[in-house]
Amino acid sequence: MKLYDDAIAPTPRRVRMFLAEKGLDIPRVPVVIGKGEHLAPDYAARVPSCRVPALELDDGTIICESVAICRYIEALHPEPNLMGRDPLEQARIEMVQRRMEFELLLPFAHAFRHSHPKMAALEVQVPAFADVQRVQAEKRLTVLEADLARQGFVAGDRFTIADITAFTTLAFFPRLVGITIDERYPSVQRWMGEVASRPSAAA
Ligand SMILES: N[C@@H](CCC(=O)N[C@@H](CS)C(=O)NCC(=O)O)C(=O)O
């Protein structure tokens, strides 16, 4: 198995954190987005979406999409559990994980991709869309603040894949889109500090 990985981009970091939580170390092949390596013909032949991360199995099978990769890893290495132990918990974690992806990550990612000069080569930028998405991101932060004021982690009382999605989002995008996790978000700050101190955050 090997993981096609970019050291800076937030989505591959989701998989690296997930693997680190499991205590797994899969060989990594760097694909540097900043150098356009994800668009190179040999990578595009393997991974037609030209995105990272991608997991290549020993028989050459490619799995794209960070959550699909995590689900595969979770099935192979169930402990420590990050995606739910029974059908109800799996549904609850998936519910929150999808909300973190669609409602938090995507607004931040769109705001970044449609406004940051470094993304101009990869995106047909629509600055007004970035502005709208920035507002959405701030609104979702407020909801997250309320959630984290009453529970320890994003999906409840224990660390899950939903925390990884939210943490890697908030560790990367806010300053790039002019949003500060400031005193308006004390519970988000508390939780960010706790997740940042987990060994997996170094991944
Ligand atoms: N939904 C995909 C998103 C993958 C993705 O967009 N990765 C970014 C890096 S964070 C990428 O490869 N960007 C290259 C590009 O935009 O051309 C996943 O979860 O794996």
PDB file of C-alpha atoms and ligand atoms in Angstrom:
ATOM      1  CA  MET A   1       0.000   0.000   0.000  1.00  0.00           C
ATOM      2  CA  LYS A   2       1.148   3.566  -0.611  1.00  0.00           C
ATOM      3  CA  LEU A   3      -0.400   6.959  -0.133  1.00  0.00           C
ATOM      4  CA  TYR A   4      -0.102   9.732  -2.702  1.00  0.00           C
ATOM      5  CA  ASP A   5       0.257  12.757  -0.514  1.00  0.00           C
ATOM      6  CA  ASP A   6       0.902  16.492  -0.478  1.00  0.00           C
ATOM      7  CA  ALA A   7       2.545  17.712   2.728  1.00  0.00           C
ATOM      8  CA  ILE A   8       0.781  21.102   2.754  1.00  0.00           C
ATOM      9  CA  ALA A   9      -2.749  20.503   1.466  1.00  0.00           C
ATOM     10  CA  PRO A  10      -5.389  19.911   4.162  1.00  0.00           C
ATOM     11  CA  THR A  11      -7.177  16.907   2.668  1.00  0.00           C
ATOM     12  CA  PRO A  12      -4.205  14.527   2.598  1.00  0.00           C
ATOM     13  CA  ARG A  13      -3.588  15.595   6.188  1.00  0.00           C
ATOM     14  CA  ARG A  14      -6.976  14.142   7.097  1.00  0.00           C
ATOM     15  CA  VAL A  15      -5.773  10.719   5.995  1.00  0.00           C
ATOM     16  CA  ARG A  16      -2.368  11.148   7.640  1.00  0.00           C
ATOM     17  CA  MET A  17      -4.037  12.039  10.949  1.00  0.00           C
ATOM     18  CA  PHE A  18      -6.430   9.111  10.617  1.00  0.00           C
ATOM     19  CA  LEU A  19      -3.522   6.731  10.001  1.00  0.00           C
ATOM     20  CA  ALA A  20      -1.538   8.211  12.895  1.00  0.00           C
ATOM     21  CA  GLU A  21      -4.506   7.755  15.250  1.00  0.00           C
ATOM     22  CA  LYS A  22      -4.484   4.092  14.197  1.00  0.00           C
ATOM     23  CA  GLY A  23      -0.728   3.877  14.748  1.00  0.00           C
ATOM     24  CA  LEU A  24      -0.188   3.057  11.081  1.00  0.00           C
ATOM     25  CA  ASP A  25       2.630   4.264   8.867  1.00  0.00           C
ATOM     26  CA  ILE A  26       1.985   3.700   5.163  1.00  0.00           C
ATOM     27  CA  PRO A  27       4.721   4.609   2.672  1.00  0.00           C
ATOM     28  CA  ARG A  28       3.989   7.978   1.093  1.00  0.00           C
ATOM     29  CA  VAL A  29       4.649   9.233  -2.402  1.00  0.00           C
ATOM     30  CA  PRO A  30       4.848  13.030  -2.487  1.00  0.00           C
ATOM     31  CA  VAL A  31       2.676  14.695  -5.123  1.00  0.00           C
ATOM     32  CA  VAL A  32       3.419  18.402  -4.786  1.00  0.00           C
ATOM     33  CA  ILE A  33       0.391  20.411  -5.880  1.00  0.00           C
ATOM     34  CA  GLY A  34       2.431  23.625  -5.801  1.00  0.00           C
ATOM     35  CA  LYS A  35       4.663  22.165  -8.517  1.00  0.00           C
ATOM     36  CA  GLY A  36       1.720  20.848 -10.543  1.00  0.00           C
ATOM     37  CA  GLU A  37       2.766  17.238  -9.927  1.00  0.00           C
ATOM     38  CA  HIS A  38      -0.885  16.188  -9.491  1.00  0.00           C
ATOM     39  CA  LEU A  39      -1.464  17.160 -13.129  1.00  0.00           C
ATOM     40  CA  ALA A  40       1.512  15.191 -14.501  1.00  0.00           C
ATOM     41  CA  PRO A  41       0.529  12.509 -17.033  1.00  0.00           C
ATOM     42  CA  ASP A  42       1.792   9.578 -14.940  1.00  0.00           C
ATOM     43  CA  TYR A  43      -0.246  10.681 -11.911  1.00  0.00           C
ATOM     44  CA  ALA A  44      -3.289  11.483 -14.065  1.00  0.00           C
ATOM     45  CA  ALA A  45      -3.071   7.995 -15.564  1.00  0.00           C
ATOM     46  CA  ARG A  46      -3.275   6.500 -12.067  1.00  0.00           C
ATOM     47  CA  VAL A  47      -5.629   9.047 -10.531  1.00  0.00           C
ATOM     48  CA  PRO A  48      -7.833  10.569 -13.243  1.00  0.00           C
ATOM     49  CA  SER A  49      -9.346  13.095 -10.809  1.00  0.00           C
ATOM     50  CA  CYS A  50      -5.822  14.549 -10.390  1.00  0.00           C
ATOM     51  CA  ARG A  51      -6.432  15.100  -6.688  1.00  0.00           C
ATOM     52  CA  VAL A  52      -4.658  14.023  -3.536  1.00  0.00           C
ATOM     53  CA  PRO A  53      -4.843  11.958  -1.430  1.00  0.00           C
ATOM     54  CA  ALA A  54      -5.062   8.632  -3.233  1.00  0.00           C
ATOM     55  CA  LEU A  55      -4.307   5.214  -1.803  1.00  0.00           C
ATOM     56  CA  GLU A  56      -2.725   2.599  -4.057  1.00  0.00           C
ATOM     57  CA  LEU A  57      -3.086  -1.018  -2.973  1.00  0.00           C
ATOM     58  CA  ASP A  58      -0.441  -3.623  -3.684  1.00  0.00           C
ATOM     59  CA  ASP A  59      -2.422  -4.930  -6.678  1.00  0.00           C
ATOM     60  CA  GLY A  60      -2.557  -1.435  -8.189  1.00  0.00           C
ATOM     61  CA  THR A  61      -6.123  -0.661  -7.117  1.00  0.00           C
ATOM     62  CA  ILE A  62      -6.558   3.060  -6.476  1.00  0.00           C
ATOM     63  CA  ILE A  63      -8.883   4.442  -3.819  1.00  0.00           C
ATOM     64  CA  CYS A  64      -9.576   8.181  -4.002  1.00  0.00           C
ATOM     65  CA  GLU A  65     -11.568  10.387  -1.630  1.00  0.00           C
ATOM     66  CA  SER A  66     -10.175  10.812   1.843  1.00  0.00           C
ATOM     67  CA  VAL A  67     -13.253   9.427   3.597  1.00  0.00           C
ATOM     68  CA  ALA A  68     -13.326   6.332   1.373  1.00  0.00           C
ATOM     69  CA  ILE A  69      -9.653   5.777   2.191  1.00  0.00           C
ATOM     70  CA  CYS A  70     -10.369   6.197   5.905  1.00  0.00           C
ATOM     71  CA  ARG A  71     -13.319   3.820   5.715  1.00  0.00           C
ATOM     72  CA  TYR A  72     -11.105   1.191   4.087  1.00  0.00           C
ATOM     73  CA  ILE A  73      -8.433   1.655   6.764  1.00  0.00           C
ATOM     74  CA  GLU A  74     -11.044   1.519   9.529  1.00  0.00           C
ATOM     75  CA  ALA A  75     -12.338  -1.799   8.166  1.00  0.00           C
ATOM     76  CA  LEU A  76      -8.825  -3.241   8.129  1.00  0.00           C
ATOM     77  CA  HIS A  77      -7.817  -1.736  11.480  1.00  0.00           C
ATOM     78  CA  PRO A  78     -10.965  -1.251  13.588  1.00  0.00           C
ATOM     79  CA  GLU A  79      -9.159   0.005  16.694  1.00  0.00           C
ATOM     80  CA  PRO A  80      -8.969   2.658  17.891  1.00  0.00           C
ATOM     81  CA  ASN A  81     -12.422   3.207  16.462  1.00  0.00           C
ATOM     82  CA  LEU A  82     -12.915   6.512  14.651  1.00  0.00           C
ATOM     83  CA  MET A  83     -16.073   5.928  12.604  1.00  0.00           C
ATOM     84  CA  GLY A  84     -18.536   4.314  15.002  1.00  0.00           C
ATOM     85  CA  ARG A  85     -18.892   0.988  16.805  1.00  0.00           C
ATOM     86  CA  ASP A  86     -22.518   0.135  16.066  1.00  0.00           C
ATOM     87  CA  PRO A  87     -25.023   1.156  13.383  1.00  0.00           C
ATOM     88  CA  LEU A  88     -26.412   4.070  15.361  1.00  0.00           C
ATOM     89  CA  GLU A  89     -23.039   5.479  16.318  1.00  0.00           C
ATOM     90  CA  GLN A  90     -21.804   5.009  12.754  1.00  0.00           C
ATOM     91  CA  ALA A  91     -24.801   6.966  11.478  1.00  0.00           C
ATOM     92  CA  ARG A  92     -24.281   9.744  14.021  1.00  0.00           C
ATOM     93  CA  ILE A  93     -20.595  10.118  13.254  1.00  0.00           C
ATOM     94  CA  GLU A  94     -21.243  10.000   9.510  1.00  0.00           C
ATOM     95  CA  MET A  95     -23.942  12.662   9.924  1.00  0.00           C
ATOM     96  CA  VAL A  96     -21.548  15.033  11.650  1.00  0.00           C
ATOM     97  CA  GLN A  97     -18.606  14.122   9.425  1.00  0.00           C
ATOM     98  CA  ARG A  98     -20.671  15.007   6.331  1.00  0.00           C
ATOM     99  CA  ARG A  99     -21.777  18.260   7.927  1.00  0.00           C
ATOM    100  CA  MET A 100     -18.164  19.138   8.647  1.00  0.00           C
ATOM    101  CA  GLU A 101     -17.310  18.378   5.041  1.00  0.00           C
ATOM    102  CA  PHE A 102     -20.222  20.102   3.316  1.00  0.00           C
ATOM    103  CA  GLU A 103     -20.942  22.925   5.731  1.00  0.00           C
ATOM    104  CA  LEU A 104     -17.490  23.813   7.133  1.00  0.00           C
ATOM    105  CA  LEU A 105     -14.741  22.520   4.851  1.00  0.00           C
ATOM    106  CA  LEU A 106     -16.400  23.396   1.549  1.00  0.00           C
ATOM    107  CA  PRO A 107     -17.244  27.041   2.355  1.00  0.00           C
ATOM    108  CA  PHE A 108     -13.688  27.572   3.620  1.00  0.00           C
ATOM    109  CA  ALA A 109     -12.214  25.753   0.621  1.00  0.00           C
ATOM    110  CA  HIS A 110     -14.383  27.687  -1.852  1.00  0.00           C
ATOM    111  CA  ALA A 111     -13.536  31.004  -0.189  1.00  0.00           C
ATOM    112  CA  PHE A 112      -9.841  30.112  -0.476  1.00  0.00           C
ATOM    113  CA  ARG A 113      -9.912  28.722  -3.998  1.00  0.00           C
ATOM    114  CA  HIS A 114     -11.909  31.677  -5.339  1.00  0.00           C
ATOM    115  CA  SER A 115      -9.847  34.418  -3.703  1.00  0.00           C
ATOM    116  CA  HIS A 116      -6.260  33.388  -3.072  1.00  0.00           C
ATOM    117  CA  PRO A 117      -3.716  34.344  -5.746  1.00  0.00           C
ATOM    118  CA  LYS A 118      -1.976  30.975  -5.404  1.00  0.00           C
ATOM    119  CA  MET A 119      -5.163  29.201  -6.474  1.00  0.00           C
ATOM    120  CA  ALA A 120      -5.613  31.214  -9.664  1.00  0.00           C
ATOM    121  CA  ALA A 121      -3.811  28.535 -11.676  1.00  0.00           C
ATOM    122  CA  LEU A 122      -6.174  25.812 -10.448  1.00  0.00           C
ATOM    123  CA  GLU A 123      -9.554  27.572 -10.291  1.00  0.00           C
ATOM    124  CA  VAL A 124     -11.666  29.876 -12.452  1.00  0.00           C
ATOM    125  CA  GLN A 125     -11.949  32.381  -9.666  1.00  0.00           C
ATOM    126  CA  VAL A 126     -15.209  34.170  -8.910  1.00  0.00           C
ATOM    127  CA  PRO A 127     -14.411  36.672  -6.124  1.00  0.00           C
ATOM    128  CA  ALA A 128     -18.091  37.291  -5.298  1.00  0.00           C
ATOM    129  CA  PHE A 129     -18.512  33.553  -4.687  1.00  0.00           C
ATOM    130  CA  ALA A 130     -15.521  33.676  -2.309  1.00  0.00           C
ATOM    131  CA  ASP A 131     -17.229  36.495  -0.386  1.00  0.00           C
ATOM    132  CA  VAL A 132     -20.469  34.549  -0.006  1.00  0.00           C
ATOM    133  CA  GLN A 133     -18.612  31.409   1.054  1.00  0.00           C
ATOM    134  CA  ARG A 134     -16.614  33.367   3.641  1.00  0.00           C
ATOM    135  CA  VAL A 135     -19.882  34.474   5.238  1.00  0.00           C
ATOM    136  CA  GLN A 136     -21.124  30.872   5.216  1.00  0.00           C
ATOM    137  CA  ALA A 137     -17.892  29.686   6.837  1.00  0.00           C
ATOM    138  CA  GLU A 138     -18.255  32.263   9.650  1.00  0.00           C
ATOM    139  CA  LYS A 139     -21.886  31.230  10.189  1.00  0.00           C
ATOM    140  CA  ARG A 140     -20.910  27.570  10.452  1.00  0.00           C
ATOM    141  CA  LEU A 141     -18.168  28.416  12.919  1.00  0.00           C
ATOM    142  CA  THR A 142     -20.844  29.897  15.170  1.00  0.00           C
ATOM    143  CA  VAL A 143     -22.802  26.623  15.054  1.00  0.00           C
ATOM    144  CA  LEU A 144     -19.633  24.660  15.784  1.00  0.00           C
ATOM    145  CA  GLU A 145     -18.945  26.943  18.740  1.00  0.00           C
ATOM    146  CA  ALA A 146     -22.366  26.111  20.201  1.00  0.00           C
ATOM    147  CA  ASP A 147     -21.806  22.376  19.647  1.00  0.00           C
ATOM    148  CA  LEU A 148     -18.390  22.431  21.292  1.00  0.00           C
ATOM    149  CA  ALA A 149     -19.694  24.474  24.228  1.00  0.00           C
ATOM    150  CA  ARG A 150     -21.857  21.522  25.260  1.00  0.00           C
ATOM    151  CA  GLN A 151     -19.730  18.544  24.207  1.00  0.00           C
ATOM    152  CA  GLY A 152     -16.070  17.626  24.171  1.00  0.00           C
ATOM    153  CA  PHE A 153     -15.720  16.723  20.525  1.00  0.00           C
ATOM    154  CA  VAL A 154     -17.375  17.540  17.236  1.00  0.00           C
ATOM    155  CA  ALA A 155     -19.530  14.398  17.097  1.00  0.00           C
ATOM    156  CA  GLY A 156     -20.042  13.963  20.837  1.00  0.00           C
ATOM    157  CA  ASP A 157     -17.918  12.810  23.735  1.00  0.00           C
ATOM    158  CA  ARG A 158     -15.045  11.158  21.922  1.00  0.00           C
ATOM    159  CA  PHE A 159     -12.557  11.889  19.132  1.00  0.00           C
ATOM    160  CA  THR A 160     -13.705  10.716  15.686  1.00  0.00           C
ATOM    161  CA  ILE A 161     -13.133  11.277  11.998  1.00  0.00           C
ATOM    162  CA  ALA A 162     -15.433  14.318  12.269  1.00  0.00           C
ATOM    163  CA  ASP A 163     -12.837  15.993  14.492  1.00  0.00           C
ATOM    164  CA  ILE A 164     -10.146  15.267  11.922  1.00  0.00           C
ATOM    165  CA  THR A 165     -12.189  16.865   9.142  1.00  0.00           C
ATOM    166  CA  ALA A 166     -13.014  19.948  11.205  1.00  0.00           C
ATOM    167  CA  PHE A 167      -9.526  20.322  12.691  1.00  0.00           C
ATOM    168  CA  THR A 168      -7.625  20.031   9.407  1.00  0.00           C
ATOM    169  CA  THR A 169     -10.050  22.575   7.926  1.00  0.00           C
ATOM    170  CA  LEU A 170      -9.605  25.094  10.731  1.00  0.00           C
ATOM    171  CA  ALA A 171      -5.852  24.563  11.021  1.00  0.00           C
ATOM    172  CA  PHE A 172      -5.390  25.463   7.356  1.00  0.00           C
ATOM    173  CA  PHE A 173      -7.971  27.807   5.847  1.00  0.00           C
ATOM    174  CA  PRO A 174      -9.028  30.582   8.249  1.00  0.00           C
ATOM    175  CA  ARG A 175      -6.022  32.900   7.978  1.00  0.00           C
ATOM    176  CA  LEU A 176      -5.907  32.362   4.209  1.00  0.00           C
ATOM    177  CA  VAL A 177      -9.440  33.719   3.876  1.00  0.00           C
ATOM    178  CA  GLY A 178      -9.242  36.460   6.492  1.00  0.00           C
ATOM    179  CA  ILE A 179     -11.116  34.669   9.281  1.00  0.00           C
ATOM    180  CA  THR A 180      -9.729  34.542  12.822  1.00  0.00           C
ATOM    181  CA  ILE A 181     -10.692  31.941  15.406  1.00  0.00           C
ATOM    182  CA  ASP A 182     -10.774  34.615  18.098  1.00  0.00           C
ATOM    183  CA  GLU A 183     -12.525  35.217  21.430  1.00  0.00           C
ATOM    184  CA  ARG A 184     -15.926  34.785  19.779  1.00  0.00           C
ATOM    185  CA  TYR A 185     -15.115  31.079  19.593  1.00  0.00           C
ATOM    186  CA  PRO A 186     -13.750  30.019  23.023  1.00  0.00           C
ATOM    187  CA  SER A 187     -14.984  26.440  22.744  1.00  0.00           C
ATOM    188  CA  VAL A 188     -13.532  26.060  19.260  1.00  0.00           C
ATOM    189  CA  GLN A 189     -10.238  27.428  20.621  1.00  0.00           C
ATOM    190  CA  ARG A 190     -10.345  24.950  23.537  1.00  0.00           C
ATOM    191  CA  TRP A 191     -11.044  22.017  21.222  1.00  0.00           C
ATOM    192  CA  MET A 192      -8.435  23.154  18.643  1.00  0.00           C
ATOM    193  CA  GLY A 193      -5.827  23.218  21.409  1.00  0.00           C
ATOM    194  CA  GLU A 194      -6.769  19.741  22.585  1.00  0.00           C
ATOM    195  CA  VAL A 195      -6.712  18.233  19.100  1.00  0.00           C
ATOM    196  CA  ALA A 196      -3.457  20.030  18.265  1.00  0.00           C
ATOM    197  CA  SER A 197      -1.844  18.365  21.275  1.00  0.00           C
ATOM    198  CA  ARG A 198      -2.707  14.854  20.057  1.00  0.00           C
ATOM    199  CA  PRO A 199       0.345  13.092  18.573  1.00  0.00           C
ATOM    200  CA  SER A 200      -1.606  12.559  15.330  1.00  0.00           C
ATOM    201  CA  ALA A 201      -1.739  16.310  14.741  1.00  0.00           C
ATOM    202  CA  ALA A 202       1.959  16.171  13.863  1.00  0.00           C
ATOM    203  CA  ALA A 203       1.142  13.933  10.907  1.00  0.00           C
TER     204      ALA A 203
HETATM  205  N1  LIG B   1     -13.086  15.195  -1.842  1.00  0.00           N
HETATM  206  C1  LIG B   1     -11.678  14.911  -2.027  1.00  0.00           C
HETATM  207  C2  LIG B   1     -10.953  16.252  -2.187  1.00  0.00           C
HETATM  208  C3  LIG B   1      -9.528  16.064  -2.658  1.00  0.00           C
HETATM  209  C4  LIG B   1      -8.922  17.428  -2.999  1.00  0.00           C
HETATM  210  O1  LIG B   1      -9.591  18.314  -3.521  1.00  0.00           O
HETATM  211  N2  LIG B   1      -7.621  17.566  -2.718  1.00  0.00           N
HETATM  212  C5  LIG B   1      -6.970  18.796  -3.044  1.00  0.00           C
HETATM  213  C6  LIG B   1      -5.888  19.071  -2.031  1.00  0.00           C
HETATM  214  S1  LIG B   1      -6.607  19.501  -0.451  1.00  0.00           S
HETATM  215  C7  LIG B   1      -6.347  18.683  -4.428  1.00  0.00           C
HETATM  216  O2  LIG B   1      -5.912  17.623  -4.801  1.00  0.00           O
HETATM  217  N3  LIG B   1      -6.291  19.795  -5.169  1.00  0.00           N
HETATM  218  C8  LIG B   1      -5.713  19.830  -6.464  1.00  0.00           C
HETATM  219  C9  LIG B   1      -6.459  20.746  -7.399  1.00  0.00           C
HETATM  220  O3  LIG B   1      -7.354  21.451  -6.956  1.00  0.00           O
HETATM  221  O4  LIG B   1      -6.123  20.756  -8.579  1.00  0.00           O
HETATM  222  C10 LIG B   1     -11.139  14.111  -0.856  1.00  0.00           C
HETATM  223  O5  LIG B   1     -11.722  14.179   0.238  1.00  0.00           O
HETATM  224  O6  LIG B   1     -10.162  13.367  -1.005  1.00  0.00           O
END
